[in-house]
Amino acid sequence: MLIARHRGWEIPESRVTPESAMLNRRGLLAGAGALSIAGAVTAHATPNPKFTAGRDLTEEKYATTYNNYYEFNDSKSVSQQAQALKQRPWTIKLDGLLKTPRTIDIDDLMKQVQTEDRIYRHRCVEAWAMTVPWTGFSLSQLLKIAEPLASAKYVVFETAQDKTAMPGLRSPNYPWPYVEGLAMDEAANDLAFMVTGLYGKAVPPQNGGPLRIALPWKYGFKSAKSIVKITFAEKKPMTFWEGIQASEYGFWANVNPAVSHPRWSQARERLLGSNEMVPTQIYNGYGEYVAGLYEGRKSEKLFM
Ligand SMILES: Nc1nc2c(c(=O)[nH]1)N[C@H]1C(S)=C(S)[C@@H](COP(=O)(O)O)O[C@H]1N2
Ligand SMILES: [Mo]
């Protein structure tokens, strides 16, 4: 069902490219993967129209072979190596300030949530961007299952540390594990999305399978991959990149073209798979939906 009211982060109807037409144009329906894509689109019905992106989809082969995943290495070419990360069995520890700390199996969790497809833009702090169809469920559903206490002010995500599969973990230059976090009101925002699928298939290990988060209004490093632990905390966590270089990668890390990275401009972004440069938008174009979260936080370093 199309939603009549037009929000700022939605796209004008004139700019909507129907999914099938986009896949066609990109030649995806002609290949061997066509049936699985078409099948998945059918299985999940059409992607949630609130989250169409106003841009062509990035071709799957680029989104799944150009990755940041430092637990493997820092080369962007981790897709082969990442296949070593076993996707099942997979459990998620729910810890800290919640009613009943416990460990849940991903398949049990999946039975308790409603999944949907969403097309999101993704903006890496390194000034590249992609537009991809995720499958998953809102983080707010997970919050309801976890039942955090009123004293919880932050939610903290921790990534898998499989030392056999992930050679990057041996590097002493990084403060492992990869930790990211959100304030509770950010986590409850409808845009915060737990991802289990990509292009109608299980999200591959290199993109954070079997469970990652997607936070499209923030720089990509906030979207932690292969999550094994979710902790509710009273204090703001020290996050992985903030621990490495706080002046370049802060906690809030909202996308803003007007606030440069200390070493490069954030005004524009390169679309993955092409050399096209396009203007970057404040909150990556999702401002109407999330800007209100930051009204009372103007004194903080919201954009870096
Ligand atoms: N555990 C973990 N999560 C991570 C990263 C990482 O190195 N390790 N890189 C982040 C960065 S910088 C980006 S841009 C995105 C990249 O996601 P993608 O490979 O699916 O495009 O993952 C984020 N999540
Ligand atoms: Mo990134």
XYZ file of C-alpha atoms in Angstrom, residues 40-49 51 88 106-120 133-142 145 190 192-198 200-203 210-212:
53
model
C 12.484 -13.391 -3.050
C 10.794 -10.190 -4.135
C 7.601 -12.168 -4.605
C 8.029 -13.963 -1.309
C 8.481 -10.759 0.625
C 5.978 -8.792 -1.481
C 7.138 -5.348 -2.480
C 9.650 -3.548 -0.282
C 8.140 -1.236 2.291
C 7.318 1.873 0.198
C 11.915 3.093 2.555
C 24.803 -21.355 12.233
C 18.848 -16.454 16.077
C 16.250 -18.863 14.710
C 14.162 -18.557 17.886
C 14.440 -14.781 17.636
C 13.310 -14.869 14.003
C 10.104 -16.644 15.037
C 9.237 -13.734 17.316
C 9.621 -10.868 14.866
C 7.947 -9.639 11.721
C 10.345 -9.213 8.817
C 10.081 -6.861 5.858
C 12.179 -5.551 2.972
C 13.578 -2.029 2.955
C 15.728 -0.268 0.409
C 18.196 1.968 2.248
C 17.570 -4.000 -0.464
C 17.835 -5.358 3.057
C 15.496 -7.818 4.724
C 15.100 -7.660 8.459
C 13.062 -6.365 11.365
C 12.923 -3.107 13.267
C 15.238 -2.848 16.251
C 12.200 -1.651 18.225
C 10.779 -5.198 17.988
C 13.954 -6.553 19.549
C 11.541 -8.773 23.371
C 11.671 3.102 13.119
C 16.952 1.390 13.038
C 16.817 -1.968 11.296
C 18.182 -5.393 12.222
C 19.305 -7.040 9.003
C 19.129 -10.736 8.151
C 18.857 -10.546 4.354
C 20.308 -8.760 1.343
C 16.419 -11.429 -1.191
C 18.921 -13.936 0.232
C 20.497 -14.458 3.633
C 22.873 -11.556 4.290
C 23.819 -13.622 9.943
C 22.730 -10.525 11.879
C 23.825 -6.896 11.477
